[in-house]
PDB file of C-alpha atoms in Angstrom:
ATOM      1  CA  MET O 337      86.902-192.297 -72.914  1.00 49.00           C
ATOM      2  CA  ASN O 338      89.752-191.424 -70.587  1.00 51.00           C
ATOM      3  CA  VAL O 339      90.432-188.049 -68.975  1.00 41.00           C
ATOM      4  CA  PHE O 340      93.140-187.199 -71.526  1.00 39.00           C
ATOM      5  CA  ASP O 341      90.777-187.717 -74.495  1.00 46.00           C
ATOM      6  CA  PHE O 342      88.051-185.662 -72.817  1.00 37.00           C
ATOM      7  CA  THR O 343      90.507-182.811 -72.204  1.00 39.00           C
ATOM      8  CA  LEU O 344      91.542-182.816 -75.867  1.00 36.00           C
ATOM      9  CA  ILE O 345      87.914-182.652 -77.009  1.00 36.00           C
ATOM     10  CA  CYS O 346      87.184-179.724 -74.696  1.00 40.00           C
ATOM     11  CA  ALA O 347      90.306-177.903 -75.904  1.00 37.00           C
ATOM     12  CA  PHE O 348      89.263-178.434 -79.541  1.00 34.00           C
ATOM     13  CA  ILE O 349      85.799-177.016 -78.872  1.00 37.00           C
ATOM     14  CA  GLN O 350      87.281-173.953 -77.152  1.00 41.00           C
ATOM     15  CA  LEU O 351      89.681-173.331 -80.029  1.00 41.00           C
ATOM     16  CA  GLY O 352      86.997-173.925 -82.665  1.00 47.00           C
ATOM     17  CA  TYR O 353      84.525-171.479 -81.124  1.00 52.00           C
ATOM     18  CA  GLN O 354      86.251-168.462 -79.633  1.00 58.00           C
ATOM     19  CA  ASN O 355      84.444-165.609 -78.010  1.00 65.00           C
ATOM     20  CA  PRO O 356      84.275-162.397 -80.079  1.00 68.00           C
ATOM     21  CA  LEU O 357      86.956-159.785 -79.375  1.00 74.00           C
ATOM     22  CA  SER O 358      84.361-157.646 -77.623  1.00 87.00           C
ATOM     23  CA  SER O 359      80.702-156.681 -77.667  1.00 91.00           C
ATOM     24  CA  TRP O 360      78.827-153.625 -76.458  1.00 93.00           C
ATOM     25  CA  THR O 361      75.439-151.939 -76.674  1.00 95.00           C
ATOM     26  CA  LEU O 362      75.492-149.189 -79.293  1.00 95.00           C
ATOM     27  CA  LYS O 363      71.996-147.995 -78.392  1.00 94.00           C
ATOM     28  CA  PRO O 364      68.864-149.688 -76.996  1.00 95.00           C
ATOM     29  CA  ASN O 365      68.344-153.122 -78.616  1.00 96.00           C
ATOM     30  CA  VAL O 366      71.424-152.766 -80.827  1.00 97.00           C
ATOM     31  CA  LEU O 367      74.471-154.904 -79.998  1.00 97.00           C
ATOM     32  CA  VAL O 368      77.842-154.490 -81.754  1.00 96.00           C
ATOM     33  CA  VAL O 369      80.052-157.593 -81.877  1.00 95.00           C
ATOM     34  CA  GLU O 370      83.682-157.150 -82.863  1.00 93.00           C
ATOM     35  CA  VAL O 371      85.215-160.105 -84.715  1.00 91.00           C
ATOM     36  CA  ASN O 372      88.569-160.966 -86.266  1.00 86.00           C
ATOM     37  CA  GLY O 373      87.458-163.643 -88.730  1.00 80.00           C
ATOM     38  CA  ALA O 374      87.649-166.633 -86.397  1.00 83.00           C
ATOM     39  CA  LEU O 375      84.698-168.859 -85.516  1.00 87.00           C
ATOM     40  CA  GLY O 376      82.907-167.647 -82.434  1.00 88.00           C
ATOM     41  CA  GLN O 377      79.669-167.408 -80.517  1.00 92.00           C
ATOM     42  CA  GLN O 378      77.795-164.507 -78.941  1.00 94.00           C
ATOM     43  CA  ALA O 379      75.165-165.167 -76.291  1.00 94.00           C
ATOM     44  CA  LEU O 380      71.838-163.313 -76.324  1.00 95.00           C
ATOM     45  CA  LYS O 381      69.202-163.333 -73.619  1.00 93.00           C
ATOM     46  CA  CYS O 382      65.485-162.952 -74.172  1.00 93.00           C
ATOM     47  CA  LEU O 383      64.397-162.199 -70.600  1.00 89.00           C
ATOM     48  CA  HIS O 384      66.930-160.494 -68.350  1.00 80.00           C
ATOM     49  CA  SER O 385      65.334-160.413 -64.912  1.00 75.00           C
ATOM     50  CA  ALA O 386      64.610-163.416 -62.692  1.00 68.00           C
ATOM     51  CA  GLU O 387      61.054-162.152 -62.272  1.00 66.00           C
ATOM     52  CA  GLU O 388      60.455-162.262 -66.027  1.00 63.00           C
ATOM     53  CA  VAL O 389      61.843-165.774 -66.276  1.00 62.00           C
ATOM     54  CA  MET O 390      59.715-167.009 -63.352  1.00 64.00           C
ATOM     55  CA  ARG O 391      56.506-165.807 -65.034  1.00 64.00           C
ATOM     56  CA  GLY O 392      56.798-168.426 -67.771  1.00 59.00           C
ATOM     57  CA  ASP O 393      58.613-171.555 -68.908  1.00 64.00           C
ATOM     58  CA  ASP O 394      61.742-170.330 -70.655  1.00 73.00           C
ATOM     59  CA  LYS O 395      62.009-173.665 -72.497  1.00 79.00           C
ATOM     60  CA  ASP O 396      59.033-172.591 -74.610  1.00 86.00           C
ATOM     61  CA  ILE O 397      60.703-169.370 -75.805  1.00 93.00           C
ATOM     62  CA  LEU O 398      60.936-169.317 -79.599  1.00 95.00           C
ATOM     63  CA  TRP O 399      63.706-167.486 -81.504  1.00 96.00           C
ATOM     64  CA  LYS O 400      63.674-165.977 -84.990  1.00 96.00           C
ATOM     65  CA  LYS O 401      66.502-164.558 -87.070  1.00 96.00           C
ATOM     66  CA  ASN O 402      65.441-162.020 -89.697  1.00 96.00           C
ATOM     67  CA  GLY O 403      61.900-163.364 -89.418  1.00 95.00           C
ATOM     68  CA  ALA O 404      62.806-167.031 -89.931  1.00 95.00           C
ATOM     69  CA  GLU O 405      62.260-169.477 -87.054  1.00 94.00           C
ATOM     70  CA  GLU O 406      65.395-170.945 -85.476  1.00 95.00           C
ATOM     71  CA  ALA O 407      65.890-174.377 -83.955  1.00 93.00           C
ATOM     72  CA  GLN O 408      67.275-173.019 -80.669  1.00 94.00           C
ATOM     73  CA  ARG O 409      64.813-172.687 -77.779  1.00 93.00           C
ATOM     74  CA  GLY O 410      65.017-171.203 -74.328  1.00 92.00           C
ATOM     75  CA  ASN O 411      65.924-167.908 -72.709  1.00 93.00           C
ATOM     76  CA  SER O 412      69.483-167.948 -74.086  1.00 93.00           C
ATOM     77  CA  TYR O 413      70.492-167.964 -77.745  1.00 95.00           C
ATOM     78  CA  LEU O 414      73.969-168.460 -79.227  1.00 95.00           C
ATOM     79  CA  VAL O 415      74.715-166.377 -82.312  1.00 95.00           C
ATOM     80  CA  GLN O 416      77.103-168.257 -84.586  1.00 93.00           C
ATOM     81  CA  LEU O 417      79.941-166.019 -85.802  1.00 92.00           C
ATOM     82  CA  GLU O 418      82.037-166.838 -88.851  1.00 87.00           C
ATOM     83  CA  GLU O 419      84.236-164.200 -90.502  1.00 83.00           C
ATOM     84  CA  SER O 420      81.801-161.250 -90.938  1.00 85.00           C
ATOM     85  CA  LEU O 421      78.655-163.372 -90.753  1.00 90.00           C
ATOM     86  CA  GLY O 422      76.275-163.669 -87.828  1.00 93.00           C
ATOM     87  CA  GLY O 423      74.656-160.247 -87.770  1.00 94.00           C
ATOM     88  CA  GLY O 424      70.902-159.905 -88.046  1.00 96.00           C
ATOM     89  CA  ASN O 425      67.619-159.114 -86.353  1.00 97.00           C
ATOM     90  CA  TYR O 426      67.076-161.598 -83.521  1.00 97.00           C
ATOM     91  CA  SER O 427      63.694-161.732 -81.786  1.00 97.00           C
ATOM     92  CA  CYS O 428      62.196-164.020 -79.172  1.00 96.00           C
ATOM     93  CA  TYR O 429      58.565-164.970 -78.607  1.00 95.00           C
ATOM     94  CA  SER O 430      56.451-166.643 -75.961  1.00 91.00           C
ATOM     95  CA  LYS O 431      54.571-169.886 -76.531  1.00 88.00           C
ATOM     96  CA  ASP O 432      51.470-167.952 -77.645  1.00 89.00           C
ATOM     97  CA  GLY O 433      53.480-165.958 -80.217  1.00 92.00           C
ATOM     98  CA  SER O 434      53.811-162.685 -78.265  1.00 93.00           C
ATOM     99  CA  LEU O 435      57.004-160.725 -78.892  1.00 96.00           C
ATOM    100  CA  LEU O 436      59.158-160.703 -75.762  1.00 94.00           C
ATOM    101  CA  ASN O 437      62.340-158.970 -76.883  1.00 95.00           C
ATOM    102  CA  HIS O 438      64.452-158.167 -79.929  1.00 97.00           C
ATOM    103  CA  THR O 439      68.117-157.391 -80.622  1.00 97.00           C
ATOM    104  CA  LEU O 440      69.813-156.087 -83.736  1.00 97.00           C
ATOM    105  CA  VAL O 441      73.282-157.657 -83.895  1.00 97.00           C
ATOM    106  CA  LEU O 442      75.816-155.703 -85.961  1.00 97.00           C
ATOM    107  CA  ILE O 443      79.247-157.047 -86.865  1.00 95.00           C
ATOM    108  CA  GLN O 444      82.330-154.846 -86.632  1.00 93.00           C
ATOM    109  CA  GLU O 445      85.511-156.222 -88.166  1.00 89.00           C
ATOM    110  CA  ASP O 446      88.779-155.626 -86.357  1.00 80.00           C
ATOM    111  CA  ASN O 447      90.068-153.096 -88.908  1.00 66.00           C
ATOM    112  CA  ARG O 448      89.588-149.746 -87.196  1.00 55.00           C
ATOM    113  CA  ASN O 449      93.318-148.943 -87.295  1.00 52.00           C
ATOM    114  CA  SER O 450      93.886-150.036 -90.876  1.00 56.00           C
ATOM    115  CA  ASP O 451      92.986-148.973 -94.403  1.00 63.00           C
ATOM    116  CA  GLU O 452      90.665-151.957 -94.831  1.00 70.00           C
ATOM    117  CA  ARG O 453      87.436-150.046 -94.292  1.00 70.00           C
ATOM    118  CA  LYS O 454      84.656-151.297 -96.531  1.00 82.00           C
ATOM    119  CA  ILE O 455      81.652-148.971 -96.264  1.00 92.00           C
ATOM    120  CA  LEU O 456      82.951-145.433 -96.897  1.00 93.00           C
ATOM    121  CA  VAL O 457      85.607-144.282 -99.367  1.00 92.00           C
ATOM    122  CA  LYS O 458      88.595-142.212 -98.278  1.00 91.00           C
ATOM    123  CA  SER O 459      88.933-138.836-100.000  1.00 89.00           C
ATOM    124  CA  ASP O 460      92.039-137.571-101.791  1.00 86.00           C
ATOM    125  CA  LEU O 461      92.895-135.678 -98.594  1.00 84.00           C
ATOM    126  CA  GLY O 462      92.866-138.918 -96.587  1.00 87.00           C
ATOM    127  CA  ASP O 463      89.593-138.267 -94.736  1.00 91.00           C
ATOM    128  CA  TYR O 464      86.400-140.286 -94.682  1.00 94.00           C
ATOM    129  CA  LEU O 465      84.290-137.384 -93.368  1.00 96.00           C
ATOM    130  CA  LYS O 466      84.337-133.906 -94.903  1.00 96.00           C
ATOM    131  CA  CYS O 467      82.942-131.212 -92.597  1.00 96.00           C
ATOM    132  CA  SER O 468      82.300-127.525 -93.169  1.00 96.00           C
ATOM    133  CA  THR O 469      80.295-124.582 -91.833  1.00 97.00           C
ATOM    134  CA  LYS O 470      79.092-121.373 -93.499  1.00 97.00           C
ATOM    135  CA  ASN O 471      79.576-119.140 -90.467  1.00 97.00           C
ATOM    136  CA  PHE O 472      80.193-119.021 -86.726  1.00 96.00           C
ATOM    137  CA  GLU O 473      76.624-119.689 -85.596  1.00 95.00           C
ATOM    138  CA  GLY O 474      77.312-123.240 -84.345  1.00 95.00           C
ATOM    139  CA  ALA O 475      75.850-125.251 -87.249  1.00 96.00           C
ATOM    140  CA  PHE O 476      77.975-127.526 -89.446  1.00 97.00           C
ATOM    141  CA  HIS O 477      77.576-130.203 -92.086  1.00 97.00           C
ATOM    142  CA  CYS O 478      79.540-133.417 -92.695  1.00 97.00           C
ATOM    143  CA  SER O 479      79.397-135.581 -95.816  1.00 96.00           C
ATOM    144  CA  TRP O 480      80.953-138.778 -97.120  1.00 95.00           C
ATOM    145  CA  THR O 481      81.112-141.081-100.145  1.00 94.00           C
ATOM    146  CA  TRP O 482      79.704-144.603-100.014  1.00 94.00           C
ATOM    147  CA  ASP O 483      81.661-147.487-101.465  1.00 91.00           C
ATOM    148  CA  THR O 484      79.876-148.497-104.669  1.00 87.00           C
ATOM    149  CA  LEU O 485      79.543-152.089-103.450  1.00 85.00           C
ATOM    150  CA  ARG O 486      78.350-151.327 -99.920  1.00 80.00           C
ATOM    151  CA  VAL O 487      75.911-148.430 -99.835  1.00 76.00           C
ATOM    152  CA  GLY O 488      74.426-148.385 -96.350  1.00 88.00           C
ATOM    153  CA  LYS O 489      72.690-146.139 -93.869  1.00 92.00           C
ATOM    154  CA  VAL O 490      73.439-144.198 -90.701  1.00 94.00           C
ATOM    155  CA  GLU O 491      72.875-146.139 -87.489  1.00 95.00           C
ATOM    156  CA  LEU O 492      74.039-143.564 -84.929  1.00 95.00           C
ATOM    157  CA  ILE O 493      75.480-140.042 -84.833  1.00 95.00           C
ATOM    158  CA  MET O 494      77.531-138.889 -81.846  1.00 93.00           C
ATOM    159  CA  ALA O 495      78.724-135.283 -81.491  1.00 93.00           C
ATOM    160  CA  LYS O 496      80.397-133.833 -78.429  1.00 91.00           C
ATOM    161  CA  ARG O 497      83.178-131.670 -77.153  1.00 86.00           C
ATOM    162  CA  VAL O 498      85.454-132.853 -74.347  1.00 67.00           C
ATOM    163  CA  ARG O 499      82.683-133.716 -71.945  1.00 57.00           C
ATOM    164  CA  SER O 500      80.639-136.864 -71.488  1.00 47.00           C
ATOM    165  CA  CYS O 501      77.472-137.462 -73.491  1.00 53.00           C
ATOM    166  CA  SER O 502      74.615-139.910 -73.315  1.00 51.00           C
ATOM    167  CA  VAL O 503      72.438-141.374 -76.053  1.00 52.00           C
ATOM    168  CA  ASP O 504      69.084-139.620 -76.306  1.00 53.00           C
ATOM    169  CA  THR O 505      65.767-141.421 -75.895  1.00 48.00           C
ATOM    170  CA  SER O 506      65.332-141.924 -79.639  1.00 54.00           C
ATOM    171  CA  GLY O 507      68.675-143.751 -79.752  1.00 51.00           C
ATOM    172  CA  HIS O 508      69.647-142.002 -82.995  1.00 53.00           C
ATOM    173  CA  HIS O 509      72.182-139.441 -81.803  1.00 52.00           C
ATOM    174  CA  SER O 510      73.949-138.407 -78.619  1.00 51.00           C
ATOM    175  CA  ALA O 511      72.430-135.757 -76.372  1.00 48.00           C
ATOM    176  CA  CYS O 512      75.255-133.446 -75.325  1.00 67.00           C
ATOM    177  CA  ASN O 513      74.030-129.987 -76.367  1.00 82.00           C
ATOM    178  CA  PHE O 514      74.260-131.082 -80.008  1.00 91.00           C
ATOM    179  CA  SER O 515      71.356-131.691 -82.340  1.00 92.00           C
ATOM    180  CA  CYS O 516      72.203-133.903 -85.341  1.00 94.00           C
ATOM    181  CA  SER O 517      70.160-135.387 -88.153  1.00 93.00           C
ATOM    182  CA  GLU O 518      70.611-136.844 -91.615  1.00 93.00           C
ATOM    183  CA  ASP O 519      70.368-134.234 -94.351  1.00 90.00           C
ATOM    184  CA  GLY O 520      68.111-136.217 -96.686  1.00 86.00           C
ATOM    185  CA  THR O 521      70.759-136.862 -99.352  1.00 88.00           C
ATOM    186  CA  GLY O 522      71.799-140.226 -97.929  1.00 88.00           C
ATOM    187  CA  HIS O 523      75.437-139.178 -97.643  1.00 91.00           C
ATOM    188  CA  GLY O 524      75.527-136.371 -95.095  1.00 95.00           C
ATOM    189  CA  ILE O 525      74.452-135.088 -91.690  1.00 96.00           C
ATOM    190  CA  SER O 526      73.728-131.644 -90.251  1.00 96.00           C
ATOM    191  CA  CYS O 527      74.509-130.725 -86.642  1.00 96.00           C
ATOM    192  CA  VAL O 528      74.095-127.717 -84.358  1.00 95.00           C
ATOM    193  CA  ASP O 529      76.068-126.986 -81.205  1.00 93.00           C
ATOM    194  CA  GLU O 530      73.205-125.555 -79.185  1.00 90.00           C
ATOM    195  CA  GLN O 531      75.503-123.992 -76.575  1.00 88.00           C
ATOM    196  CA  TYR O 532      78.006-122.503 -79.001  1.00 90.00           C
ATOM    197  CA  CYS O 533      78.895-118.840 -78.445  1.00 90.00           C
ATOM    198  CA  PRO O 534      80.367-117.135 -81.554  1.00 90.00           C
ATOM    199  CA  TYR O 535      82.047-114.430 -79.464  1.00 90.00           C
ATOM    200  CA  ALA O 536      83.918-116.821 -77.176  1.00 90.00           C
ATOM    201  CA  GLU O 537      87.111-118.702 -77.983  1.00 87.00           C
ATOM    202  CA  GLU O 538      86.700-122.420 -78.676  1.00 89.00           C
ATOM    203  CA  ASN O 539      88.552-124.251 -75.926  1.00 88.00           C
ATOM    204  CA  SER O 540      87.959-127.782 -77.178  1.00 90.00           C
ATOM    205  CA  ARG O 541      87.422-129.491 -80.497  1.00 93.00           C
ATOM    206  CA  ILE O 542      84.186-131.030 -81.653  1.00 94.00           C
ATOM    207  CA  ASN O 543      84.344-134.826 -81.868  1.00 94.00           C
ATOM    208  CA  ILE O 544      81.960-136.273 -84.444  1.00 95.00           C
ATOM    209  CA  THR O 545      81.469-140.051 -84.777  1.00 95.00           C
ATOM    210  CA  VAL O 546      79.171-141.597 -87.378  1.00 96.00           C
ATOM    211  CA  TYR O 547      78.244-145.285 -87.205  1.00 96.00           C
ATOM    212  CA  VAL O 548      77.144-146.594 -90.600  1.00 96.00           C
ATOM    213  CA  ARG O 549      75.874-150.071 -91.445  1.00 95.00           C
ATOM    214  CA  THR O 550      75.082-152.139 -94.502  1.00 93.00           C
ATOM    215  CA  ASP O 551      72.126-154.389 -95.303  1.00 92.00           C
ATOM    216  CA  ASP O 552      74.468-157.303 -94.444  1.00 92.00           C
ATOM    217  CA  PHE O 553      74.658-156.030 -90.816  1.00 95.00           C
ATOM    218  CA  LEU O 554      78.279-154.867 -91.088  1.00 94.00           C
ATOM    219  CA  VAL O 555      78.947-151.703 -89.057  1.00 95.00           C
ATOM    220  CA  GLU O 556      81.887-149.282 -89.075  1.00 94.00           C
ATOM    221  CA  SER O 557      82.543-146.049 -87.180  1.00 94.00           C
ATOM    222  CA  TYR O 558      84.175-142.955 -88.636  1.00 95.00           C
ATOM    223  CA  GLU O 559      85.475-140.018 -86.623  1.00 95.00           C
ATOM    224  CA  LYS O 560      86.587-136.452 -87.193  1.00 95.00           C
ATOM    225  CA  HIS O 561      87.803-133.792 -84.736  1.00 95.00           C
ATOM    226  CA  PHE O 562      87.838-130.063 -85.440  1.00 95.00           C
ATOM    227  CA  PHE O 563      87.285-126.505 -84.288  1.00 94.00           C
ATOM    228  CA  LEU O 564      84.583-124.644 -86.198  1.00 95.00           C
ATOM    229  CA  SER O 565      87.244-122.088 -87.116  1.00 93.00           C
ATOM    230  CA  GLU O 566      89.135-124.849 -88.946  1.00 95.00           C
ATOM    231  CA  ILE O 567      86.208-125.882 -91.155  1.00 96.00           C
ATOM    232  CA  VAL O 568      84.527-122.529 -91.843  1.00 97.00           C
ATOM    233  CA  LYS O 569      83.931-121.878 -95.543  1.00 97.00           C
ATOM    234  CA  PRO O 570      81.903-118.789 -96.553  1.00 96.00           C
ATOM    235  CA  ASP O 571      79.190-118.958 -99.186  1.00 96.00           C
ATOM    236  CA  LYS O 572      79.898-117.390-102.567  1.00 95.00           C
ATOM    237  CA  VAL O 573      79.978-113.580-102.626  1.00 93.00           C
ATOM    238  CA  LYS O 574      77.533-111.606-104.760  1.00 91.00           C
ATOM    239  CA  ILE O 575      79.061-109.449-107.496  1.00 91.00           C
ATOM    240  CA  ARG O 576      77.315-106.713-109.451  1.00 89.00           C
ATOM    241  CA  ARG O 577      78.380-104.166-111.995  1.00 85.00           C
ATOM    242  CA  VAL O 578      78.281-100.517-110.879  1.00 84.00           C
ATOM    243  CA  ASN O 579      79.330 -98.962-114.191  1.00 84.00           C
ATOM    244  CA  THR O 580      81.579 -99.715-117.173  1.00 78.00           C
ATOM    245  CA  THR O 581      84.748 -99.651-115.067  1.00 81.00           C
ATOM    246  CA  THR O 582      83.623-100.631-111.558  1.00 86.00           C
ATOM    247  CA  ILE O 583      82.187-103.717-109.875  1.00 85.00           C
ATOM    248  CA  GLU O 584      81.243-104.280-106.263  1.00 90.00           C
ATOM    249  CA  TRP O 585      80.562-107.237-104.030  1.00 91.00           C
ATOM    250  CA  THR O 586      79.032-107.786-100.604  1.00 91.00           C
ATOM    251  CA  TYR O 587      79.521-110.232 -97.776  1.00 93.00           C
ATOM    252  CA  PRO O 588      77.492-113.457 -98.137  1.00 94.00           C
ATOM    253  CA  SER O 589      74.118-113.077 -96.410  1.00 94.00           C
ATOM    254  CA  SER O 590      74.822-116.251 -94.424  1.00 96.00           C
ATOM    255  CA  TRP O 591      78.067-114.887 -92.940  1.00 96.00           C
ATOM    256  CA  SER O 592      78.228-113.976 -89.246  1.00 95.00           C
ATOM    257  CA  SER O 593      77.873-110.375 -88.152  1.00 93.00           C
ATOM    258  CA  PRO O 594      79.014-107.819 -87.161  1.00 94.00           C
ATOM    259  CA  TYR O 595      81.560-107.874 -89.984  1.00 92.00           C
ATOM    260  CA  SER O 596      84.001-105.889 -87.874  1.00 91.00           C
ATOM    261  CA  TYR O 597      84.197-108.909 -85.525  1.00 93.00           C
ATOM    262  CA  PHE O 598      84.068-111.502 -88.323  1.00 94.00           C
ATOM    263  CA  PRO O 599      86.057-109.894 -91.172  1.00 94.00           C
ATOM    264  CA  LEU O 600      86.627-111.555 -94.543  1.00 94.00           C
ATOM    265  CA  THR O 601      89.558-111.387 -96.926  1.00 92.00           C
ATOM    266  CA  PHE O 602      88.832-111.412-100.658  1.00 92.00           C
ATOM    267  CA  GLN O 603      90.759-112.606-103.677  1.00 89.00           C
ATOM    268  CA  VAL O 604      90.098-110.787-106.944  1.00 87.00           C
ATOM    269  CA  LEU O 605      91.086-112.230-110.296  1.00 84.00           C
ATOM    270  CA  GLU O 606      90.810-110.508-113.678  1.00 80.00           C
ATOM    271  CA  ARG O 607      90.774-112.457-116.920  1.00 73.00           C
ATOM    272  CA  GLY O 608      91.099-111.291-120.507  1.00 64.00           C
ATOM    273  CA  CYS O 609      88.686-113.927-121.862  1.00 62.00           C
ATOM    274  CA  LYS O 610      84.906-113.845-121.522  1.00 58.00           C
ATOM    275  CA  THR O 611      83.974-117.420-122.432  1.00 56.00           C
ATOM    276  CA  CYS O 612      86.789-119.402-120.788  1.00 58.00           C
ATOM    277  CA  ASP O 613      86.023-122.983-119.725  1.00 59.00           C
ATOM    278  CA  LYS O 614      87.462-122.162-116.296  1.00 69.00           C
ATOM    279  CA  PRO O 615      87.322-118.368-116.015  1.00 65.00           C
ATOM    280  CA  CYS O 616      88.671-118.315-112.464  1.00 75.00           C
ATOM    281  CA  ASN O 617      91.507-120.813-112.947  1.00 70.00           C
ATOM    282  CA  GLU O 618      94.598-118.634-112.649  1.00 63.00           C
ATOM    283  CA  SER O 619      97.197-118.054-109.955  1.00 59.00           C
ATOM    284  CA  LYS O 620      97.686-114.262-110.266  1.00 66.00           C
ATOM    285  CA  ASN O 621      95.235-112.373-108.087  1.00 71.00           C
ATOM    286  CA  ILE O 622      94.794-109.332-105.870  1.00 75.00           C
ATOM    287  CA  MET O 623      94.075-109.521-102.135  1.00 76.00           C
ATOM    288  CA  VAL O 624      91.432-107.136-100.783  1.00 77.00           C
ATOM    289  CA  HIS O 625      90.436-106.554 -97.164  1.00 75.00           C
ATOM    290  CA  SER O 626      87.047-105.013 -96.468  1.00 71.00           C
ATOM    291  CA  LEU O 627      84.579-104.807 -93.597  1.00 71.00           C
ATOM    292  CA  SER O 628      81.519-104.194 -95.779  1.00 73.00           C
ATOM    293  CA  THR O 629      80.661-103.655 -99.444  1.00 75.00           C
ATOM    294  CA  CYS O 630      83.774-103.371-101.569  1.00 85.00           C
ATOM    295  CA  GLN O 631      84.165-101.653-104.942  1.00 81.00           C
ATOM    296  CA  PHE O 632      86.873-102.546-107.420  1.00 82.00           C
ATOM    297  CA  GLU O 633      88.022-100.774-110.578  1.00 81.00           C
ATOM    298  CA  VAL O 634      88.356-103.153-113.502  1.00 76.00           C
ATOM    299  CA  LYS O 635      91.228-102.950-115.950  1.00 75.00           C
ATOM    300  CA  HIS O 636      90.398-101.923-119.509  1.00 65.00           C
ATOM    301  CA  LYS O 637      91.354-105.307-121.032  1.00 68.00           C
ATOM    302  CA  SER O 638      89.520-107.452-118.477  1.00 71.00           C
ATOM    303  CA  ARG O 639      86.544-109.459-119.701  1.00 75.00           C
ATOM    304  CA  THR O 640      85.826-111.527-116.588  1.00 83.00           C
ATOM    305  CA  VAL O 641      86.262-110.748-112.881  1.00 85.00           C
ATOM    306  CA  CYS O 642      86.316-113.463-110.208  1.00 87.00           C
ATOM    307  CA  VAL O 643      85.987-112.969-106.445  1.00 91.00           C
ATOM    308  CA  ARG O 644      86.155-115.372-103.528  1.00 93.00           C
ATOM    309  CA  ALA O 645      86.337-114.944 -99.740  1.00 94.00           C
ATOM    310  CA  LYS O 646      87.762-116.534 -96.588  1.00 94.00           C
ATOM    311  CA  ASP O 647      87.901-115.776 -92.892  1.00 95.00           C
ATOM    312  CA  ALA O 648      90.524-113.070 -92.404  1.00 93.00           C
ATOM    313  CA  LEU O 649      91.561-114.276 -88.946  1.00 91.00           C
ATOM    314  CA  CYS O 650      91.763-118.065 -89.340  1.00 89.00           C
ATOM    315  CA  HIS O 651      93.575-120.497 -91.593  1.00 88.00           C
ATOM    316  CA  SER O 652      90.464-121.912 -93.241  1.00 91.00           C
ATOM    317  CA  GLN O 653      88.918-122.641 -96.634  1.00 92.00           C
ATOM    318  CA  TRP O 654      88.218-120.202 -99.452  1.00 94.00           C
ATOM    319  CA  SER O 655      84.668-119.907-100.716  1.00 95.00           C
ATOM    320  CA  GLU O 656      83.848-121.029-104.224  1.00 94.00           C
ATOM    321  CA  TRP O 657      84.596-118.466-106.936  1.00 92.00           C
ATOM    322  CA  SER O 658      81.935-115.996-108.075  1.00 91.00           C
ATOM    323  CA  HIS O 659      82.499-114.498-111.529  1.00 85.00           C
ATOM    324  CA  LEU O 660      81.014-111.690-113.576  1.00 85.00           C
ATOM    325  CA  SER O 661      81.393-111.147-117.313  1.00 81.00           C
ATOM    326  CA  ILE O 662      82.295-107.594-118.377  1.00 75.00           C
ATOM    327  CA  GLU O 663      80.825-106.306-121.670  1.00 65.00           C
TER     328      GLU O 663
END
């Protein structure tokens, strides 16, 4: 074999097995490898320090992928990447079968700036994450919709404002004065900004990033940025009948107080039907501003009264309608 032939063979090998676009540690023992569909290889190490390697013969190190023994031996292991394949649970063992190390390899396709996401479904408003809060106490909730073919689970939650954060010791969410957890439904998370002050102006948006993965070891990240004032949505108001011509409603019990500092605006809608399929589905309404309990005189022909509320000072969401049937 001459030098020219050897050079061609080396060039073919380099083209056939390209390195992944990038790789990084998402949290302890979890490695994300970004791929673009080409063949590639990602190196893993069992023992990282020279001292660990010197304590034993690294040629006797055994590797397993998802519990199945692999042919490769030694301190280094090459993960074979092809399209979106190659992810898995990789573990290495000593000659006597003792676990030495383990790495979860997750595959991220190079589609972050496109509409080719595969795990979550985009809403009609163009968002993957829908976030809201009931008040100005610092707590908020975000939800999403799984793709029917790729229901997965949350791998990591990161919440921060414009300051650096680090991953907490559990490796499940970032520790930057936020406390986040899954809400138990499988398609939402709840977070609290533990340093939030309801009486101070928000100077920076909250940045929420959710990493979700499938059973096939595919991972995608989804982000949303907002002020709490942009996502606040009051709970439904409570309506009661005072007499034959008057109703009254009160602020939701979950709303922030004092009401003079956190005022609500109300929409009132009167309908002539009592058993409508959608009793509050009409455009004509009356705007009412109140800092406490509000009474309203009902027209003689009204059979149903609907009320909803929103923050009076911010451009935010209306609450769901509350309705009361009038005898």
